[in-house]
Amino acid sequence: IGYLIFTLRISSDAKIVVLDIPKEVAENLLRKYYLGQDLKISSEAVVLRRESELIAAIQNTPYSIGAFSLAYAISHKLPVNHLSLNGVEPSLENIKNNKYPMVIPIGITIKKTPAKSVKEFVNYAMSQAGKEELAKHNFVVFTQKK
């Protein structure tokens, strides 16, 4: 239900400021789709502690690039560019249609015999009302049954 995107504020002759957070999943996606497996992250990259710090920094740092949740960017109408991948825009529609591949699934894992409150939460999250609530916050909901 969640995924990351690149956002960028740049001009053709500016030095790019790389903003990052210590998150292995994001780095693996960046390497797979943009940077290549062997490309090293610059020692000049600004590493922030939290995604919220990265979001604030990318909005206030000209000529910067970073990655964070598209759902957050859309729901908060952030003034950032969403970079396309192989000509495919990271839109909710392209995510739903499996056209934009840089997706991080977010799932729920529970014990075989969960507490009543956990079971109620999962039932709500998987219900039509739960899916509609997630969609209100610009998450794309995919249901995978095991």
XYZ file of C-alpha atoms in Angstrom:
146
model
C 0.000 0.000 0.000
C 2.961 2.330 0.099
C 5.855 3.300 -2.059
C 8.609 5.821 -2.452
C 9.306 8.342 -5.151
C 12.159 10.614 -6.035
C 11.538 14.279 -5.707
C 13.797 16.844 -7.233
C 14.366 20.594 -7.297
C 17.125 21.320 -9.789
C 18.391 23.368 -12.725
C 20.694 22.096 -15.464
C 23.879 23.731 -14.118
C 23.388 23.431 -10.350
C 25.228 21.173 -7.945
C 22.756 18.581 -6.666
C 22.301 18.201 -2.909
C 21.556 14.544 -2.103
C 19.241 14.155 0.881
C 18.956 10.700 2.406
C 17.675 8.814 5.421
C 19.188 5.602 6.775
C 16.653 3.217 5.279
C 17.936 0.101 3.550
C 14.713 -0.549 1.600
C 14.752 2.902 0.038
C 18.416 2.595 -0.876
C 17.811 -0.775 -2.533
C 15.002 0.707 -4.623
C 17.110 3.704 -5.595
C 19.934 1.434 -6.690
C 17.634 -0.913 -8.596
C 15.768 1.757 -10.548
C 18.027 4.807 -10.736
C 21.580 4.526 -9.482
C 22.742 1.047 -10.442
C 23.955 -1.597 -8.001
C 27.611 -0.494 -8.027
C 27.100 3.245 -7.668
C 28.071 4.521 -4.225
C 26.098 7.169 -2.362
C 28.165 10.344 -2.169
C 30.016 11.003 1.063
C 28.651 14.542 0.640
C 25.048 13.313 0.962
C 23.128 14.908 3.790
C 21.809 12.057 5.925
C 18.793 12.989 8.013
C 17.401 10.971 10.911
C 13.720 10.826 9.922
C 11.594 10.969 6.805
C 9.856 14.080 8.187
C 13.249 15.852 8.307
C 13.964 14.826 4.709
C 10.573 16.121 3.580
C 11.197 19.495 5.232
C 14.753 19.672 3.866
C 13.795 18.870 0.281
C 11.195 21.634 0.298
C 13.703 24.150 1.655
C 16.870 23.104 -0.191
C 17.149 24.275 -3.786
C 18.654 21.756 -6.220
C 18.043 18.761 -3.963
C 16.989 15.169 -4.537
C 15.560 12.650 -2.094
C 12.984 9.900 -1.789
C 9.848 9.658 0.329
C 6.220 8.551 0.186
C 4.214 9.635 -2.855
C 1.027 9.292 -0.805
C 2.391 11.867 1.646
C 3.477 14.208 -1.145
C 0.051 14.083 -2.785
C -2.068 14.331 0.362
C -0.042 17.301 1.644
C 0.188 18.945 -1.808
C 3.953 19.338 -1.468
C 5.665 21.602 -4.016
C 8.085 18.943 -5.282
C 8.602 17.237 -8.626
C 7.795 13.559 -8.958
C 10.380 11.939 -11.194
C 9.250 9.479 -13.827
C 10.829 6.065 -14.287
C 11.378 5.012 -17.905
C 8.870 7.660 -18.971
C 6.191 6.483 -16.506
C 4.936 9.099 -14.052
C 4.586 7.971 -10.397
C 0.837 8.591 -10.231
C -1.749 6.690 -8.224
C -3.283 5.441 -11.476
C 0.057 4.121 -12.750
C 0.651 2.385 -9.409
C -2.814 0.773 -9.522
C -2.201 -0.450 -13.084
C 1.279 -1.828 -12.239
C 2.906 0.570 -14.728
C 5.171 2.297 -12.201
C 7.425 -0.380 -10.702
C 9.152 1.390 -7.805
C 6.753 0.236 -5.106
C 7.325 -0.759 -1.500
C 4.498 -2.954 -0.245
C 3.430 -2.406 3.343
C 1.842 -5.431 4.954
C 0.427 -6.667 8.225
C 1.867 -9.720 9.960
C 0.121 -11.144 12.994
C 0.359 -14.184 15.261
C -1.769 -17.224 14.410
C -3.893 -16.428 17.453
C -3.852 -12.624 17.756
C -5.352 -10.596 20.558
C -8.966 -9.562 19.995
C -8.017 -5.909 19.405
C -5.396 -6.918 16.807
C -7.882 -9.145 15.005
C -10.453 -6.314 14.989
C -7.879 -3.897 13.562
C -6.843 -6.302 10.796
C -10.475 -7.021 9.960
C -11.110 -3.284 9.694
C -7.980 -2.679 7.602
C -9.043 -5.415 5.171
C -12.675 -4.278 5.051
C -14.117 -2.008 2.388
C -14.275 0.844 4.949
C -10.591 0.348 5.838
C -9.566 0.304 2.186
C -11.572 3.476 1.550
C -9.853 5.169 4.504
C -6.412 4.248 3.125
C -7.430 5.471 -0.334
C -8.470 8.831 1.210
C -4.828 9.203 2.236
C -3.593 8.341 -1.276
C -2.437 4.808 -0.587
C -2.992 2.198 -3.264
C -4.525 -0.903 -1.716
C -3.679 -4.343 -3.046
C -5.140 -7.369 -1.303
C -3.015 -10.493 -1.249
C -4.478 -13.551 0.409
C -2.440 -16.472 1.682
